[in-house]
Coordinates of C-alpha atoms in Angstrom, one line a residue:
M211 CA -52.2 16.6 -41.0
A212 CA -52.1 14.7 -37.7
Q213 CA -49.7 12.3 -39.3
A214 CA -47.4 15.1 -40.3
Q215 CA -47.4 16.5 -36.8
A216 CA -46.6 13.1 -35.4
T217 CA -43.7 12.7 -37.8
R218 CA -42.3 16.1 -36.9
G219 CA -42.6 15.2 -33.1
D220 CA -40.6 11.9 -33.3
P221 CA -37.1 13.5 -33.6
M222 CA -37.8 15.7 -30.6
K223 CA -39.0 12.8 -28.6
A224 CA -35.9 10.8 -29.6
Q225 CA -33.6 13.7 -28.6
Q226 CA -35.3 14.0 -25.2
E227 CA -34.8 10.3 -24.5
Q228 CA -31.1 10.3 -25.4
P229 CA -29.1 9.3 -22.3
E230 CA -26.9 12.0 -20.7
P231 CA -23.2 11.5 -21.3
I232 CA -20.8 11.0 -18.5
Q233 CA -19.0 14.3 -18.0
Y234 CA -15.7 15.0 -16.2
G235 CA -17.6 16.7 -13.4
H236 CA -19.6 13.4 -12.8
V237 CA -16.4 11.5 -12.1
F238 CA -13.7 13.9 -10.9
A239 CA -13.6 16.9 -8.6
V240 CA -13.0 19.4 -11.5
T241 CA -14.5 22.8 -12.3
G242 CA -15.2 25.2 -15.1
D243 CA -15.5 24.1 -18.8
L244 CA -13.8 20.7 -18.1
A245 CA -16.6 19.7 -15.7
V246 CA -19.3 19.8 -18.3
Q247 CA -17.4 18.1 -21.2
A248 CA -18.1 14.5 -22.0
I249 CA -15.2 12.1 -21.4
A250 CA -14.0 11.0 -24.9
P251 CA -12.2 7.9 -26.2
R252 CA -9.1 9.9 -27.2
D253 CA -8.9 11.4 -23.7
A254 CA -8.9 7.9 -22.1
E255 CA -6.2 6.7 -24.5
A256 CA -4.0 9.7 -23.8
M257 CA -4.3 9.1 -20.0
R258 CA -3.5 5.4 -20.3
T259 CA -0.4 6.3 -22.4
A260 CA 0.6 8.9 -19.9
E261 CA 0.3 6.5 -17.0
E262 CA 2.4 3.9 -18.7
S263 CA 5.1 6.4 -19.5
V264 CA 6.0 6.9 -15.9
Q265 CA 9.0 4.7 -15.4
G266 CA 8.9 2.0 -12.7
V267 CA 5.4 3.0 -11.5
Q268 CA 2.5 0.6 -11.4
V269 CA -0.9 2.2 -11.5
P270 CA -3.0 1.4 -8.4
Q271 CA -5.2 -1.3 -9.8
A272 CA -2.1 -3.3 -10.7
S273 CA -0.7 -3.1 -7.2
G274 CA -3.7 -4.0 -5.1
G275 CA -6.0 -1.0 -4.9
G276 CA -6.2 2.8 -5.1
F277 CA -7.3 5.0 -7.9
S278 CA -6.3 5.3 -11.5
A279 CA -7.8 8.0 -13.7
A280 CA -7.3 6.0 -16.9
V281 CA -9.6 3.2 -15.7
A282 CA -12.4 5.6 -14.9
M283 CA -12.0 7.5 -18.1
E284 CA -12.0 4.3 -20.3
T285 CA -15.2 3.1 -18.7
A286 CA -16.9 6.5 -19.1
A287 CA -15.7 6.9 -22.7
A288 CA -16.9 3.4 -23.6
Y289 CA -20.4 4.3 -22.3
N290 CA -20.5 7.7 -24.0
Q291 CA -19.6 6.1 -27.3
A292 CA -22.2 3.4 -26.8
V293 CA -25.0 5.9 -26.3
G294 CA -23.8 8.1 -29.2
A295 CA -22.6 11.0 -27.1
V296 CA -19.1 10.9 -28.6
R297 CA -17.6 9.4 -31.8
P298 CA -14.8 6.7 -31.9
G299 CA -11.5 8.5 -31.7
Q300 CA -13.0 11.8 -30.6
A301 CA -11.2 14.0 -28.0
S302 CA -12.7 16.6 -25.7
E303 CA -12.0 20.3 -26.4
A304 CA -10.3 20.8 -23.0
A305 CA -8.0 17.8 -23.4
T306 CA -7.1 18.8 -26.9
K307 CA -6.2 22.4 -26.0
Q308 CA -4.6 21.9 -22.6
G309 CA -3.4 18.4 -22.6
I310 CA -3.3 15.3 -20.4
T311 CA -0.2 14.6 -18.2
V312 CA 1.0 12.5 -15.4
T313 CA 3.8 13.7 -13.0
Q314 CA 5.6 12.1 -10.1
T315 CA 7.2 13.8 -7.1
A316 CA 9.8 12.1 -4.9
V317 CA 9.0 11.9 -1.2
P318 CA 10.7 10.0 1.7
G319 CA 10.0 6.3 1.0
G320 CA 8.5 6.6 -2.4
R321 CA 6.8 8.9 -4.9
I322 CA 3.5 10.8 -5.3
V323 CA 1.9 10.3 -8.7
T324 CA -0.5 13.0 -9.9
E325 CA -2.7 12.9 -13.0
F326 CA -4.0 16.0 -14.8
V327 CA -6.6 16.7 -17.5
A328 CA -6.5 20.3 -18.8
G329 CA -4.4 21.3 -15.8
Q330 CA -6.8 20.0 -13.2
V331 CA -6.0 17.0 -10.9
V332 CA -8.1 13.9 -11.7
G333 CA -6.0 11.4 -9.8
Q334 CA -3.3 11.1 -7.1
Y335 CA -1.8 8.2 -5.3
S336 CA 1.4 7.2 -3.6
V337 CA 3.9 4.6 -4.8
A338 CA 6.3 3.0 -2.3
D339 CA 9.9 2.7 -3.2
Q340 CA 10.5 -1.0 -4.0
A341 CA 14.0 -1.0 -2.6
M342 CA 12.8 0.5 0.6
M343 CA 9.9 -2.0 0.8
Q344 CA 12.4 -4.9 0.4
Q345 CA 14.7 -3.4 3.0
Q346 CA 11.8 -3.1 5.5
Q347 CA 10.6 -6.6 4.8
Q348 CA 14.2 -7.9 5.4
Q349 CA 14.3 -5.9 8.7
V350 CA 11.0 -7.5 9.8
E351 CA 12.3 -11.0 9.0
E352 CA 15.5 -10.3 10.9
D353 CA 13.6 -8.8 13.9
A354 CA 11.4 -11.9 14.0
S355 CA 14.4 -14.1 14.9
K356 CA 15.5 -11.8 17.8
V357 CA 14.5 -11.7 21.4
T358 CA 12.3 -8.8 22.3
I359 CA 12.2 -6.8 25.5
G360 CA 8.8 -8.3 26.2
E361 CA 10.1 -11.8 25.8
A362 CA 13.0 -11.0 28.1
M363 CA 10.5 -9.9 30.8
E364 CA 8.7 -13.1 30.4
A365 CA 12.0 -15.0 30.9
A366 CA 12.4 -13.0 34.1
A367 CA 8.9 -14.1 35.1
L368 CA 10.1 -17.7 34.8
S369 CA 13.5 -17.3 36.5
A370 CA 12.4 -15.0 39.3
G371 CA 8.8 -15.8 39.2
D372 CA 8.3 -16.8 42.9
R373 CA 10.2 -13.9 44.3
P374 CA 8.2 -11.0 45.8
L375 CA 8.4 -8.0 43.6
E376 CA 10.4 -5.1 45.1
E377 CA 10.9 -1.4 44.2
A378 CA 14.0 -2.2 42.2
D379 CA 12.0 -4.7 40.1
A380 CA 9.3 -2.1 39.5
A381 CA 12.0 0.5 38.4
A382 CA 13.5 -2.1 36.0
I383 CA 10.1 -3.0 34.6
R384 CA 9.2 0.7 34.0
A385 CA 12.5 1.2 32.2
A386 CA 11.9 -1.9 30.1
E387 CA 8.4 -0.8 29.1
T388 CA 9.5 2.7 28.0
Q389 CA 12.4 1.2 26.0
A390 CA 10.0 -1.3 24.3
Q391 CA 7.6 1.5 23.4
G392 CA 10.2 4.0 22.4
A393 CA 8.7 6.7 24.6
D394 CA 9.4 8.3 27.9
T395 CA 5.8 7.7 29.1
V396 CA 4.2 4.3 30.0
M397 CA 0.7 3.1 29.3
P398 CA -1.7 3.8 32.1
G399 CA -2.5 0.6 33.9
G400 CA 0.3 -1.2 32.0
L401 CA 3.2 -3.2 33.4
A402 CA 5.0 -0.3 35.1
D403 CA 1.8 0.8 36.9
Q404 CA 1.1 -2.8 38.0
A405 CA 4.7 -3.3 39.2
W406 CA 4.7 -0.1 41.3
A407 CA 1.3 -1.0 42.8
A408 CA 2.7 -4.5 43.6
A409 CA 5.9 -3.1 45.2
S410 CA 3.9 -0.7 47.3
A411 CA 1.5 -3.4 48.4
N412 CA 4.4 -5.8 49.2
A413 CA 6.0 -3.2 51.4
W414 CA 3.0 -3.4 53.7
A415 CA 2.4 -7.1 53.5
E416 CA 3.7 -9.0 56.6
R417 CA 3.9 -12.5 55.1
D418 CA 5.7 -13.5 52.0
E419 CA 2.8 -15.7 50.9
D420 CA 0.6 -12.6 50.7
K421 CA 3.1 -10.7 48.5
I422 CA 2.7 -10.2 44.7
T423 CA 5.5 -12.0 42.8
V424 CA 7.6 -11.0 39.8
G425 CA 5.8 -13.8 37.9
D426 CA 2.4 -12.4 38.8
V427 CA 3.2 -9.2 37.0
L428 CA 5.4 -10.3 34.2
S429 CA 3.6 -13.4 33.0
D430 CA 2.4 -12.8 29.4
A431 CA 4.4 -9.5 29.4
T432 CA 4.4 -9.4 25.5
T433 CA 0.6 -9.2 25.5
K434 CA 0.5 -6.4 28.1
L435 CA 2.9 -4.1 26.2
A436 CA 1.5 -1.4 23.8
D437 CA 4.6 -2.0 21.6
D438 CA 7.7 -4.2 21.6
K439 CA 11.0 -4.4 19.9
P440 CA 14.2 -6.5 19.9
A441 CA 16.4 -5.9 22.9
A442 CA 19.5 -3.9 22.2
T443 CA 22.6 -3.0 24.3
E444 CA 21.3 0.5 25.0
D445 CA 18.0 -0.9 26.3
A446 CA 19.8 -3.3 28.6
A447 CA 21.9 -0.4 30.0
R448 CA 18.8 1.7 30.8
V449 CA 17.1 -1.2 32.5
V450 CA 20.2 -2.2 34.6
Q451 CA 20.7 1.5 35.5
A452 CA 17.1 1.8 36.8
E453 CA 17.3 -1.5 38.7
T454 CA 20.6 -0.8 40.4
Y455 CA 19.7 2.8 41.3
S456 CA 16.6 1.6 43.1
D457 CA 18.3 -1.3 44.9
A458 CA 19.6 -0.7 48.4
G459 CA 22.8 -2.5 47.5
A460 CA 23.1 -0.9 44.0
R461 CA 23.0 -4.4 42.5
T462 CA 21.0 -6.1 39.8
K463 CA 18.5 -8.8 40.9
A464 CA 19.6 -12.4 40.2
G465 CA 17.4 -13.6 37.4
G466 CA 15.6 -10.2 37.3
V467 CA 14.6 -8.0 34.5
G468 CA 18.0 -6.3 34.1
A469 CA 19.7 -9.6 33.7
A470 CA 17.1 -10.9 31.3
V471 CA 17.2 -7.9 29.0
T472 CA 21.0 -7.9 29.1
T473 CA 21.0 -11.6 28.0
A474 CA 18.5 -10.9 25.3
A475 CA 20.6 -7.9 24.0
R476 CA 23.8 -10.1 24.0
L477 CA 22.1 -12.8 22.0
N478 CA 20.7 -10.4 19.5
Q479 CA 24.1 -8.8 19.1
E480 CA 25.7 -12.2 18.5
D481 CA 23.0 -12.9 15.9
D482 CA 23.9 -9.6 14.1
D483 CA 27.6 -10.5 14.2
D484 CA 27.0 -13.9 12.6
A485 CA 24.8 -12.4 9.8

């Protein structure tokens, strides 16, 4: 009698010890009936086919990171099949009735790929437009060969380095910094603030040897800028305008920032013309 009871108890014990299958709700942010259904092999196959059907789009793991629903589903389905929760070739009820799809939406610079199971999102990632990426890379390479505004200011530090910094220099430096950063404001404590402080201090200093020089402020200018860019004609015009407006004689300083940015812009333009 005891033996019969033990025999009847064994199936119940085996059922209790069977591992819980990996459900959609364990892996993805889904709700409703889909969340409690086990991820099945046919579901994973359908998602992989859907991903591969999107023309010209690499799934994230093939392009260096991100999230792909097919990879997660294949792993989960393999586990569920191994523990006997699903059969080989089985599909979930939700996927069978409502389908598995992958869509793509064009956005500036690329596309947004969205993956669905039974109408619910299980994956989404962006894919950059290859042509635009190549164009951006080409632009970076071209810019690397050009003289930046920061480098032009460093050139001014060499050519006019020992000259005491004046108000016109400070105005030119402020204009150059704003052009380099592409904004109307300057970084607090940056080159412009240092230049105005130096010009003010120099106005009160009685001896030239006590004055702050152009080189003192502009040495290593590229490391003191929040951003930098190749000098262009419009940048040079803004800097020269600021410098001459603040100069008593309405002239640019010999070897100053205006002259340096103008030279840099000319060289960059010649480089473009030769390309």
